[in-house]
Every structure is written in structure tokens, then in C-alpha cells.
CSV table of C-alpha atoms and ligand atoms in Angstrom, one decimal:
chain,number,residue,atom,x,y,z
A,1,MET,CA,121.9,-10.0,207.0
A,2,THR,CA,119.5,-11.0,209.6
A,3,THR,CA,116.2,-12.9,209.0
A,4,GLU,CA,113.1,-11.6,210.6
A,5,ILE,CA,111.3,-14.5,212.4
A,6,GLU,CA,107.6,-14.0,213.2
A,7,GLU,CA,107.5,-14.7,216.9
A,8,PRO,CA,104.8,-13.8,219.4
A,9,PRO,CA,105.5,-10.4,221.2
A,10,ILE,CA,106.0,-12.2,224.4
A,11,VAL,CA,109.1,-14.0,223.4
A,12,ALA,CA,110.9,-10.5,222.5
A,13,TYR,CA,109.5,-9.1,225.7
A,14,LEU,CA,110.7,-12.2,228.0
A,15,ALA,CA,114.1,-12.0,226.2
A,16,VAL,CA,114.6,-8.5,227.7
A,17,GLU,CA,112.5,-8.6,230.9
A,18,GLU,CA,112.7,-12.1,232.3
A,19,LYS,CA,115.5,-11.4,234.6
A,20,SER,CA,114.1,-8.4,236.1
A,21,ILE,CA,110.8,-10.0,236.5
A,22,ILE,CA,112.3,-12.9,238.3
A,23,GLU,CA,114.2,-10.5,240.5
A,24,ARG,CA,111.0,-8.6,241.3
A,25,PHE,CA,109.1,-11.8,242.3
A,26,ASN,CA,112.0,-13.1,244.5
A,27,ALA,CA,112.4,-9.8,246.3
A,28,ASP,CA,109.0,-8.4,246.5
A,29,PHE,CA,106.6,-11.4,246.4
A,30,ALA,CA,108.7,-14.2,248.2
A,31,ASP,CA,105.6,-14.9,250.4
A,32,THR,CA,103.4,-15.5,247.3
A,33,VAL,CA,106.1,-17.5,245.6
A,34,LEU,CA,106.3,-19.7,248.8
A,35,MET,CA,102.3,-20.0,248.9
A,36,VAL,CA,102.1,-21.1,245.4
A,37,THR,CA,105.0,-23.7,245.8
A,38,ARG,CA,103.4,-25.2,248.9
A,39,ASN,CA,99.8,-25.3,247.5
A,40,LEU,CA,100.2,-26.0,243.8
A,41,GLY,CA,103.9,-27.4,243.6
A,42,GLY,CA,103.5,-30.4,245.7
A,43,PHE,CA,105.9,-29.1,248.2
A,44,PRO,CA,103.8,-28.5,251.4
A,45,GLU,CA,106.8,-28.3,253.7
A,46,ALA,CA,108.6,-25.8,251.4
A,47,THR,CA,110.8,-23.2,253.5
A,48,ASP,CA,112.0,-21.3,250.5
A,49,CYS,CA,111.3,-21.1,246.7
A,50,GLU,CA,113.5,-19.1,244.3
A,51,LEU,CA,112.0,-18.3,240.8
A,52,VAL,CA,114.6,-19.1,238.1
A,53,GLY,CA,112.9,-19.1,234.8
A,54,ILE,CA,109.9,-17.7,233.1
A,55,ASP,CA,108.6,-18.7,229.6
A,56,PRO,CA,105.5,-18.3,227.8
A,57,GLU,CA,104.2,-21.7,229.1
A,58,GLY,CA,105.1,-21.4,232.8
A,59,LEU,CA,107.6,-21.0,235.6
A,60,ASP,CA,110.7,-22.9,236.8
A,61,SER,CA,111.9,-22.5,240.3
A,62,LYS,CA,114.2,-24.2,243.0
A,63,VAL,CA,112.5,-25.2,246.2
A,64,THR,CA,113.9,-26.0,249.6
A,65,ASP,CA,112.3,-28.2,252.1
A,66,PRO,CA,113.5,-30.5,254.8
A,67,ALA,CA,114.4,-33.2,252.3
A,68,GLY,CA,116.7,-30.9,250.3
A,69,VAL,CA,116.6,-28.7,247.3
A,70,HIS,CA,114.2,-29.7,244.2
A,71,ASP,CA,113.4,-28.4,240.8
A,72,LEU,CA,109.8,-27.3,240.4
A,73,ARG,CA,108.0,-26.6,237.0
A,74,LEU,CA,104.6,-25.0,237.0
A,75,ASP,CA,102.5,-24.6,233.7
A,76,PHE,CA,100.3,-21.6,233.0
A,77,ASN,CA,96.6,-22.4,232.4
A,78,ILE,CA,96.2,-19.3,230.2
A,79,PRO,CA,97.8,-18.8,226.8
A,80,VAL,CA,100.4,-16.1,227.0
A,81,GLU,CA,101.1,-14.2,223.8
A,82,VAL,CA,101.5,-10.6,224.7
A,83,PRO,CA,103.1,-9.2,227.9
A,84,ASP,CA,99.7,-8.3,229.5
A,85,HIS,CA,98.7,-12.1,229.3
A,86,LEU,CA,101.6,-12.7,231.5
A,87,THR,CA,100.3,-10.8,234.4
A,88,SER,CA,96.8,-12.8,233.9
A,89,ALA,CA,98.7,-16.0,233.7
A,90,LEU,CA,100.6,-15.4,237.0
A,91,PHE,CA,97.5,-14.3,238.9
A,92,ASP,CA,95.6,-17.3,237.6
A,93,LEU,CA,98.7,-19.4,239.1
A,94,ILE,CA,98.2,-17.5,242.3
A,95,GLU,CA,94.5,-17.8,242.3
A,96,ARG,CA,94.6,-21.6,241.8
A,97,ALA,CA,97.1,-21.9,244.7
A,98,ARG,CA,94.9,-19.9,247.0
A,99,ASP,CA,91.8,-22.1,246.1
A,100,ALA,CA,94.0,-25.3,246.8
A,101,SER,CA,95.1,-23.7,250.2
A,102,GLY,CA,91.6,-23.7,251.5
A,103,ASP,CA,92.5,-20.5,253.5
A,104,THR,CA,91.5,-16.9,252.9
A,105,GLY,CA,94.7,-15.2,253.7
A,106,GLN,CA,96.4,-12.6,251.3
A,107,THR,CA,100.1,-12.6,250.3
A,108,SER,CA,101.8,-9.6,248.8
A,109,ALA,CA,101.2,-10.4,245.2
A,110,GLU,CA,97.4,-11.0,246.0
A,111,ARG,CA,97.2,-7.6,247.5
A,112,GLU,CA,98.4,-6.3,244.3
A,113,ALA,CA,96.0,-8.3,242.2
A,114,ALA,CA,93.2,-7.0,244.3
A,115,ALA,CA,94.4,-3.5,243.4
A,116,LEU,CA,94.6,-4.4,239.7
A,117,ALA,CA,91.1,-6.1,239.8
A,118,ALA,CA,89.7,-2.8,240.9
A,119,ILE,CA,90.8,-1.1,237.8
A,120,GLY,CA,87.9,0.1,235.6
A,121,THR,CA,87.2,0.0,231.9
A,122,HIS,CA,85.6,3.3,230.5
A,123,LEU,CA,84.0,3.4,227.0
A,124,THR,CA,84.4,6.6,225.1
A,125,GLU,CA,85.0,7.9,221.6
A,126,VAL,CA,87.1,10.3,219.6
A,127,VAL,CA,85.8,13.8,219.6
A,128,ALA,CA,88.8,15.7,218.0
A,129,VAL,CA,92.4,15.1,216.2
A,130,SER,CA,94.9,17.5,215.7
A,131,ASP,CA,98.7,17.7,215.1
A,132,VAL,CA,101.0,18.9,217.8
A,133,HIS,CA,103.6,18.6,215.2
A,134,PRO,CA,104.0,16.1,212.3
A,135,HIS,CA,105.1,13.1,214.6
A,136,LEU,CA,102.8,13.9,217.5
A,137,ARG,CA,98.9,13.7,217.4
A,138,GLN,CA,96.6,15.1,220.2
A,139,ILE,CA,93.6,12.8,220.3
A,140,THR,CA,90.6,14.0,222.3
A,141,PHE,CA,88.3,11.5,223.8
A,142,GLY,CA,84.9,12.8,225.0
A,143,GLY,CA,81.5,11.5,226.5
A,144,GLY,CA,80.4,8.1,227.4
A,145,ASP,CA,81.9,6.7,230.6
A,146,LEU,CA,84.2,10.0,230.9
A,147,ALA,CA,81.1,11.6,232.2
A,148,THR,CA,80.5,9.1,234.9
A,149,THR,CA,83.1,6.5,236.0
A,150,PHE,CA,86.4,8.2,235.0
A,151,ASP,CA,88.5,10.0,237.6
A,152,PRO,CA,92.1,10.7,237.1
A,153,VAL,CA,94.8,9.6,239.6
A,154,GLY,CA,98.4,10.9,240.0
A,155,PRO,CA,100.1,13.6,238.1
A,156,ASP,CA,101.5,11.1,235.4
A,157,CYS,CA,97.9,9.5,235.2
A,158,PHE,CA,98.0,6.8,232.5
A,159,PHE,CA,95.6,4.1,231.1
A,160,TYR,CA,95.6,1.5,228.4
A,161,VAL,CA,93.8,2.6,225.4
A,162,LEU,CA,92.0,-0.3,224.1
A,163,LEU,CA,91.3,-0.2,220.3
A,164,PRO,CA,89.2,-2.4,217.9
A,165,PRO,CA,91.0,-5.4,216.4
A,166,PRO,CA,93.0,-4.6,213.2
A,167,GLY,CA,90.5,-4.3,210.3
A,168,ARG,CA,87.5,-4.0,212.6
A,169,THR,CA,85.6,-0.9,213.8
A,170,GLU,CA,83.8,-2.4,216.8
A,171,LEU,CA,85.6,-2.9,220.1
A,172,GLY,CA,83.9,-6.0,221.0
A,173,ILE,CA,84.3,-5.4,224.8
A,174,ASP,CA,82.3,-3.5,227.4
A,175,GLN,CA,82.9,-2.2,230.9
A,176,THR,CA,83.3,-5.8,232.3
A,177,PHE,CA,86.6,-6.2,230.4
A,178,THR,CA,89.4,-8.1,232.1
A,179,TRP,CA,92.9,-9.3,230.8
A,180,GLU,CA,92.0,-12.5,231.8
A,181,ALA,CA,89.0,-12.5,229.4
A,182,HIS,CA,91.1,-10.9,226.7
A,183,ALA,CA,93.6,-13.7,227.0
A,184,ARG,CA,90.8,-16.2,226.4
A,185,MET,CA,89.3,-14.4,223.3
A,186,PRO,CA,90.4,-15.5,219.8
A,187,VAL,CA,93.3,-13.5,218.8
A,188,GLU,CA,91.4,-12.0,215.8
A,189,ASP,CA,88.8,-10.7,218.2
A,190,GLN,CA,91.3,-9.2,220.8
A,191,PRO,CA,91.3,-5.5,221.2
A,192,VAL,CA,94.7,-4.0,220.6
A,193,GLY,CA,96.4,-0.8,222.1
A,194,ALA,CA,98.9,0.6,224.3
A,195,TYR,CA,99.4,2.7,227.5
A,196,TYR,CA,99.1,6.5,227.0
A,197,THR,CA,99.3,9.4,229.5
A,198,LEU,CA,96.4,11.9,230.3
A,199,ARG,CA,97.8,15.4,228.8
A,200,ALA,CA,94.7,17.4,229.8
A,201,TRP,CA,91.3,16.7,231.6
A,202,ARG,CA,88.4,18.9,231.3
A,203,PRO,CA,85.8,17.3,233.7
A,204,GLU,CA,83.2,19.9,233.0
A,205,LYS,CA,83.2,18.7,229.3
A,206,ALA,CA,83.9,15.1,230.2
A,207,GLU,CA,87.0,15.3,227.8
A,208,LEU,CA,90.6,14.4,227.8
A,209,ASP,CA,93.5,14.6,225.6
A,210,ILE,CA,96.4,12.3,225.0
A,211,TRP,CA,99.4,13.0,222.7
A,212,MET,CA,100.3,10.0,220.7
A,213,VAL,CA,103.8,9.6,219.1
A,214,LEU,CA,103.5,8.6,215.5
A,215,HIS,CA,106.3,6.2,215.0
A,216,GLY,CA,107.3,3.9,211.9
A,217,GLU,CA,105.4,3.3,208.8
A,218,GLY,CA,103.5,0.3,207.2
A,219,ASP,CA,104.6,-2.9,209.1
A,220,HIS,CA,106.9,-1.1,211.4
A,221,ALA,CA,104.2,1.1,213.0
A,222,GLY,CA,102.5,-0.6,216.0
A,223,PRO,CA,98.8,-1.0,216.3
A,224,ALA,CA,98.3,2.0,218.5
A,225,SER,CA,100.4,4.4,216.3
A,226,SER,CA,98.7,3.1,213.2
A,227,TRP,CA,95.4,3.8,214.7
A,228,ALA,CA,96.4,7.4,215.8
A,229,ALA,CA,97.5,8.1,212.1
A,230,ARG,CA,94.1,7.5,210.7
A,231,ALA,CA,91.8,8.2,213.9
A,232,GLN,CA,88.6,9.9,213.2
A,233,VAL,CA,85.9,11.7,215.3
A,234,GLY,CA,83.4,9.0,216.2
A,235,ASP,CA,86.0,6.2,216.5
A,236,LYS,CA,85.1,4.0,219.6
A,237,VAL,CA,87.9,3.3,222.2
A,238,ALA,CA,88.0,2.0,225.9
A,239,LEU,CA,90.3,3.2,228.6
A,240,TRP,CA,91.6,0.5,231.1
A,241,GLY,CA,92.6,2.6,234.1
A,242,PRO,CA,93.6,5.2,235.4
A,243,ARG,CA,96.8,4.4,237.1
A,244,THR,CA,100.0,6.1,238.4
A,245,ALA,CA,103.7,5.3,238.9
A,246,PHE,CA,104.6,8.4,240.6
A,247,HIS,CA,105.3,7.9,244.3
A,248,PRO,CA,107.9,10.4,245.5
A,249,PRO,CA,108.9,9.7,249.2
A,250,ASP,CA,107.6,12.2,252.0
A,251,GLY,CA,110.1,15.0,252.3
A,252,THR,CA,110.9,15.0,248.5
A,253,ASP,CA,112.1,18.5,247.7
A,254,HIS,CA,113.8,18.0,244.3
A,255,LEU,CA,112.7,16.0,241.1
A,256,VAL,CA,114.8,14.7,238.3
A,257,LEU,CA,112.4,14.1,235.5
A,258,VAL,CA,113.6,12.1,232.6
A,259,GLY,CA,111.9,11.5,229.3
A,260,ASP,CA,111.6,11.1,225.6
A,261,GLU,CA,108.5,12.1,223.5
A,262,THR,CA,106.4,9.5,225.2
A,263,GLY,CA,107.2,10.6,228.8
A,264,LEU,CA,106.8,14.3,228.3
A,265,PRO,CA,103.0,14.2,228.6
A,266,ALA,CA,103.6,12.7,232.1
A,267,ILE,CA,106.5,15.3,233.0
A,268,ALA,CA,104.1,18.1,231.9
A,269,GLY,CA,101.5,16.7,234.5
A,270,ILE,CA,104.3,16.4,237.1
A,271,ILE,CA,105.3,20.0,236.8
A,272,ASP,CA,101.7,21.1,237.2
A,273,TRP,CA,101.4,19.1,240.3
A,274,MET,CA,104.6,20.2,241.8
A,275,PRO,CA,104.0,21.9,245.4
A,276,ASP,CA,105.5,25.5,245.8
A,277,GLY,CA,109.3,25.2,246.9
A,278,MET,CA,109.9,21.9,245.2
A,279,THR,CA,112.4,22.2,242.3
A,280,ALA,CA,113.0,20.0,239.4
A,281,THR,CA,115.5,19.4,236.6
A,282,VAL,CA,114.0,17.9,233.4
A,283,LEU,CA,116.0,16.0,230.9
A,284,ALA,CA,113.9,15.9,227.8
A,285,GLU,CA,114.9,14.0,224.6
A,286,VAL,CA,113.1,14.8,221.3
A,287,ALA,CA,114.0,14.3,217.5
A,288,GLU,CA,115.0,18.0,217.0
A,289,GLU,CA,114.5,21.5,218.3
A,290,SER,CA,111.1,21.9,216.3
A,291,GLU,CA,109.7,18.7,218.2
A,292,ARG,CA,110.1,20.2,221.7
A,293,GLN,CA,106.8,19.7,223.6
A,294,GLU,CA,105.4,22.7,225.5
A,295,LEU,CA,105.9,22.1,229.3
A,296,PRO,CA,104.3,24.2,232.0
A,297,SER,CA,106.5,27.2,233.1
A,298,ARG,CA,107.4,27.2,236.8
A,299,ALA,CA,109.8,28.8,239.0
A,300,GLY,CA,112.5,26.2,240.0
A,301,VAL,CA,112.2,24.1,237.0
A,302,ASP,CA,115.2,23.8,234.8
A,303,VAL,CA,114.6,22.0,231.6
A,304,ILE,CA,117.5,20.6,229.4
A,305,TRP,CA,116.5,19.7,225.9
A,306,LEU,CA,118.4,16.9,224.2
A,307,HIS,CA,118.0,16.5,220.5
A,308,ARG,CA,118.7,13.2,218.6
A,309,GLU,CA,119.5,15.2,215.5
A,310,GLY,CA,118.8,12.5,212.9
A,311,ALA,CA,119.4,9.4,215.2
A,312,GLU,CA,116.6,7.0,215.6
A,313,ALA,CA,114.6,7.1,218.8
A,314,GLY,CA,115.7,4.7,221.3
A,315,THR,CA,119.2,4.4,219.9
A,316,THR,CA,121.1,7.1,221.6
A,317,SER,CA,122.7,7.5,225.3
A,318,LEU,CA,121.5,11.1,225.3
A,319,LEU,CA,119.4,10.9,228.6
A,320,ALA,CA,122.0,8.8,230.5
A,321,ASP,CA,124.8,11.1,229.5
A,322,ALA,CA,122.7,14.1,230.6
A,323,ALA,CA,122.2,12.4,233.9
A,324,ARG,CA,125.8,11.8,234.4
A,325,ALA,CA,126.5,15.5,233.8
A,326,LEU,CA,124.4,16.7,236.6
A,327,PRO,CA,125.8,18.2,239.4
A,328,PRO,CA,125.6,16.3,242.9
A,329,LEU,CA,121.8,16.0,243.7
A,330,PRO,CA,120.1,17.4,246.8
A,331,GLU,CA,119.6,14.7,249.4
A,332,SER,CA,115.9,14.4,249.0
A,333,THR,CA,115.7,13.9,245.4
A,334,TYR,CA,113.1,11.7,243.5
A,335,VAL,CA,114.1,10.5,240.0
A,336,TRP,CA,111.2,9.8,237.8
A,337,GLY,CA,111.2,8.8,234.1
A,338,GLY,CA,109.2,7.4,231.2
A,339,GLY,CA,110.9,6.5,227.9
A,340,GLU,CA,112.6,3.7,226.0
A,341,SER,CA,113.5,0.7,228.0
A,342,LYS,CA,117.1,0.6,227.5
A,343,ALA,CA,117.5,4.4,228.1
A,344,MET,CA,115.5,4.1,231.4
A,345,THR,CA,117.8,1.1,232.5
A,346,ALA,CA,121.0,3.2,231.8
A,347,VAL,CA,119.6,6.2,233.8
A,348,ARG,CA,118.4,3.8,236.6
A,349,ARG,CA,122.0,2.3,236.7
A,350,HIS,CA,123.6,5.6,237.0
A,351,VAL,CA,121.4,7.1,239.6
A,352,ARG,CA,121.3,3.9,241.7
A,353,ASN,CA,124.9,2.6,241.4
A,354,ASP,CA,126.9,5.9,240.9
A,355,ARG,CA,124.9,8.3,242.9
A,356,GLY,CA,123.6,5.9,245.5
A,357,LEU,CA,119.9,6.7,245.4
A,358,ASP,CA,117.8,4.1,247.2
A,359,ARG,CA,115.0,2.1,245.4
A,360,GLU,CA,112.2,4.2,246.7
A,361,SER,CA,113.8,7.3,245.4
A,362,VAL,CA,114.0,6.0,241.8
A,363,ALA,CA,111.0,5.3,239.3
A,364,LEU,CA,112.3,4.9,235.7
A,365,VAL,CA,109.5,3.3,233.8
A,366,ALA,CA,110.0,1.6,230.4
A,367,TYR,CA,107.4,3.2,228.3
A,368,TRP,CA,108.4,1.3,225.0
A,369,ARG,CA,111.1,-0.9,223.8
A,370,HIS,CA,113.3,-0.4,220.7
A,371,LYS,CA,113.5,-3.6,218.6
A,372,ALA,CA,117.1,-3.2,217.8
A,373,THR,CA,118.1,-2.3,221.4
A,374,THR,CA,116.2,-5.4,222.5
A,375,ASP,CA,118.5,-7.5,220.4
A,376,ALA,CA,121.6,-5.8,221.8
A,377,ASP,CA,120.4,-6.2,225.4
A,378,VAL,CA,120.1,-9.9,224.7
A,379,ASP,CA,123.6,-10.1,223.1
A,380,SER,CA,125.3,-8.3,226.1
A,381,GLU,CA,123.8,-10.4,228.7
B,1,FAD,C1,102.6,4.3,231.5
B,1,FAD,C2,102.9,4.7,230.1
B,1,FAD,C3,102.5,5.9,229.5
B,1,FAD,C4,102.7,6.2,228.3
B,1,FAD,N1,102.4,7.2,227.7
B,1,FAD,C5,102.5,7.6,226.4
B,1,FAD,C6,102.1,8.9,225.9
B,1,FAD,O1,101.5,9.7,226.5
B,1,FAD,N2,102.4,9.1,224.4
B,1,FAD,C7,103.0,8.2,223.7
B,1,FAD,O2,103.1,8.4,222.5
B,1,FAD,N3,103.4,6.9,224.1
B,1,FAD,C8,103.3,6.9,225.5
B,1,FAD,N4,103.6,5.6,226.1
B,1,FAD,C9,104.5,4.7,225.1
B,1,FAD,C10,103.6,3.7,224.2
B,1,FAD,O3,102.6,3.0,225.1
B,1,FAD,C11,104.3,2.9,223.4
B,1,FAD,O4,105.2,3.7,222.5
B,1,FAD,C12,103.7,1.7,222.7
B,1,FAD,O5,104.8,0.8,222.3
B,1,FAD,C13,103.0,2.3,221.4
B,1,FAD,O6,102.3,1.1,220.9
B,1,FAD,P1,102.3,0.8,219.4
B,1,FAD,O7,101.1,-0.2,219.3
B,1,FAD,O8,102.2,1.9,218.4
B,1,FAD,O9,103.7,0.1,219.0
B,1,FAD,P2,104.2,-1.4,219.4
B,1,FAD,O10,103.4,-2.5,218.7
B,1,FAD,O11,104.3,-1.5,220.9
B,1,FAD,O12,105.7,-1.4,218.7
B,1,FAD,C14,105.8,-1.6,217.4
B,1,FAD,C15,107.2,-1.0,216.9
B,1,FAD,O13,107.2,0.4,217.3
B,1,FAD,C16,108.5,0.7,218.0
B,1,FAD,N5,107.9,1.8,218.9
B,1,FAD,C17,107.0,1.8,219.9
B,1,FAD,N6,106.8,3.1,220.5
B,1,FAD,C18,107.8,3.9,219.7
B,1,FAD,C19,108.2,5.2,220.0
B,1,FAD,N7,107.6,6.0,220.8
B,1,FAD,N8,109.1,5.7,219.1
B,1,FAD,C20,109.7,4.9,218.2
B,1,FAD,N9,109.4,3.6,217.9
B,1,FAD,C21,108.4,3.0,218.8
B,1,FAD,C22,108.7,-0.5,218.8
B,1,FAD,O14,110.1,-0.6,219.0
B,1,FAD,C23,108.2,-1.6,217.9
B,1,FAD,O15,109.4,-2.0,216.9
B,1,FAD,C24,103.3,5.3,227.3
B,1,FAD,C25,103.8,3.9,227.8
B,1,FAD,C26,103.6,3.6,229.2
B,1,FAD,C27,103.9,2.2,229.7
């Protein structure tokens, strides 16, 4: 029997993601890591710095300078309790290093930070609630800032739905919301929420739909799913976004789209977006046949439905098995997916390692993390 220990969500998150965050920083943001090391780490002559550890309090790295190799510890100034706070704490560190440097240059992560800082917060409210099926709820938001500032981006357009703190009806934030400010709010005042995908947009009515999976019950349902289960017309929300993670390289003529219930709204948007002549294979995992989500019907789109038939979401290898069973892929294929983290990792490993697709041709996004697979991941590493 296992004992459940209450730990901040960031601990479970880092147990799974630390390695890939470190890899991403060392590979994509090496110039930023070096800038921080030189200006904040006390190694102005550093020629190289490799990030080796991230925990909720700070970063560990190995620094090389003319005197040799040194250990460096940098502490965060922002409390990190949930994954989104980590981004704020890292950006805060970079900002402090930039201030200390006295120059106004921009490294790769600073360019990314500038793009994130430009993301807006749009206040709106629930105008309709209906069930697509017993475990999938369509929530329609309408009015407020949707009439003025909201403008969708990308066929997988998503945003963070900010909801009132548990037990409250007021959001307690406005359009000036930032994740830095969120991290500094008392925990009981912090809005909760999760990322969701635009399923339909009716600009003439300033209305949009999202499809929210209703998962778990009682203590096992997350704040967003619990909110969806009791959402009512008039409930206030804010949308932080919009954003896209769908970037097919020029010349892409075939898509492999992989998703469970959470990724299917984006897959519907991508099928709608597909230029004439582009083809797609969709691997779509749902609980059972009655829970298939309606997808746009287009010539050249082949949908393979995979049913869990009683198995819990996030515990099967259906998507990776189906990816392995696909015939050889056309040369200009882009693989996009949204679903449970471990399932996305398994598909990514297959298409990158076995099929040799390059990094730019693959975007498999962890839309959610199954608790049990999180533990299994940790055990196997
Ligand atoms: C870019 C992006 C777009 C997304 N779009 C959608 C969308 O359109 N529709 C949608 O429903 N979801 C979507 N998601 C996924 C959604 O954000 C997650 O499912 C999120 O975890 C839900 O938050 P929560 O507060 O309900 O649960 P959390 O507090 O995050 O988790 C609580 C518990 O529920 C489990 N859990 C979380 N999600 C699921 C699930 N789907 N099935 C079973 N168990 C789950 C977790 O493992 C955990 O044990 C998207 C995610 C991303 C990153």
C-alpha cells in the first residue's frame, strides 16, 4: 500500500520534466544560461555553463572559465509551487542578470520572454453549457473582452482558462494579470485553471466554445474539471492567450495528428485549416465508440479511432502502438499531437528514433499528466 503525501504540484512536475527542461535550456538557450552565469553567478569570465539541476528553490550548474570547472547554485526570488511559476522564476532570474549586466542586448530566452509578455488576458463569462457526451462538456464564453481584444491564433489555438480560487465566485484579477503577479498572490487568492483549446469561434457574436473533459470525482478531479462540472451561465473567467504550438515546416504535405480526448478539439481545428492537397492520418484515442468526437470530414483525411474499452485514460499504449503500425510516412510529414505526457513521449521516441523525423517535423505536446504514469516514469529513470 502506498501513502499519499501532500506535496506542491511543482515537485511531481519536476520529477517528470526536470530532465527535459534542462535539455531544452542547454540546447536552445545556451546563450541565456551563459549570460545569467556571467552577470549573476559571479563568473564574469565564464566560457560555458551547463545546467545540471532544477528544483523549486533554484538552479544548479557547472561553469567553465579560464580557472577551471566550478559548481554554481542560483536561488529563485519567486516562490515556485505550480509549473507556471517556474517560468516566472526563470524569467525573473534572467531579468536580474540583464539588469546586472548593464547592457540592453537580448539572448534567445529573453526574446521568448518578450513574446510571452505580449500575451493578453481577456475577461469574459459563461453564456451556455451543454454536454457533448457524459464526460465532455461544451462551455461557451461570450461578451466582455471577446468583443474587443481576443483574436485567435493558429489552428490549435489554446489559452489558459483562469477560474476563481476554490470556494470563490470572483476572479480577483483583471487584464493586467501576469504569472509573476500570480506567483506573488497569497495561495488562497490565486486563480486556478488549465489550458483549453478553441473548438469554435463566432466573432460576430463574440462567442467561443471549448470542450472540457470531465475527469475524476471529488478529490481526484482537478480544479478545472470540477469547475466545468458545475459551470453556470454568468460564471466569470479570464483567458490568458491565445497561443499556438502548430508550426509545420514549409513544404509539409502530410500530417500525422495524434490525440486523446484533450487533443481532439485541436485536431478538429487543424483538419479545418488544412490547405487543399495536404493529407492527414489521425490517431484518435477515446474511452469507447460512443465517446468519439465529431471531426470535420475532408478528402485525404484518414481517421483511426482507438478505444480504451475500460482502461483508464493515460494508462494505455494505444497511440504509440498505432503510430508504430503506420506504413512508411511521406517525406514531408509533420507529426503533431496533444495528449497525456507519457503517451506523447512514446510517440515522439518512435517517430524521432525509429522513423528518423527531425526535430522541426515533430510537435507532441504534453496536454496533461497521469499521476500513476508520473510515478512509473520516475521509477524507470
Ligand atoms: C495546449 C493545451 C490545450 C488543451 N486543450 C484541452 C481541451 O481542449 N480540452 C480538455 O479537456 N483538455 C485540454 N487540455 C488538457 C487540460 O489542460 C488538462 O487535462 C488539465 O490537467 C485539466 O486540469 P484540471 O484542473 O482538471 O486537472 P489537474 O489539477 O491538472 O489534474 C488533477 C488530476 O486529474 C488528472 N487529469 C488531468 N487531466 C485529465 C484528463 N484529461 N483525463 C483524465 N485525468 C486527467 C491528473 O492526472 C491529476 O491526477 C489542454 C492542455 C494543453 C497544454
